[in-house]
Every structure is written in C-alpha cells, then in structure tokens.
C-alpha cells in the first residue's frame, strides 16, 4: 500500500536535508577519522597496560 504525501515539497526538503547531512559528513570526515584513530591507539595502550598489570610485570 502506497501513501501519497499531501505536501509536494516534502520530498524536495527531504532531499535537501540528506544532501546537507552528506556535505556535513564529508566536511568533518578528516576530524572523525582522527578521533577514531586516536581512540584505537588509546584502546591499544589501555589493553597493553592491563595485560602487564595482570601478568604482574609492573
């Protein structure tokens, strides 16, 4: 069952919103990648620290 919107501009504004969201993600992608890589690095350091702590080599 297909419903038709009573507002013909709704599709247009939805596409505009999606386009703006994609532009925002593209603009911020380098910052997002930096945050993710820093998080991976920190997680690796924390795991190594706890591993040494559990083994008793500290």
XYZ file of C-alpha atoms in Angstrom, residues 5-30:
26
model
C 2.114 12.891 0.693
C -0.280 15.815 0.740
C 2.703 18.134 0.641
C 4.537 18.043 -2.690
C 7.502 19.920 -1.228
C 8.194 17.276 1.427
C 10.259 15.158 -0.975
C 12.283 18.188 -2.041
C 13.066 19.226 1.537
C 13.919 15.645 2.478
C 16.446 15.506 -0.346
C 17.871 18.898 0.682
C 18.268 17.645 4.269
C 20.001 14.461 3.108
C 22.313 16.485 0.859
C 23.241 18.830 3.734
C 23.891 15.828 6.007
C 26.185 14.254 3.415
C 28.055 17.533 2.970
C 28.491 17.810 6.735
C 29.863 14.289 6.983
C 32.222 14.956 4.086
C 33.412 18.214 5.610
C 34.041 16.641 9.038
C 35.383 13.296 7.794
C 39.048 14.115 8.478
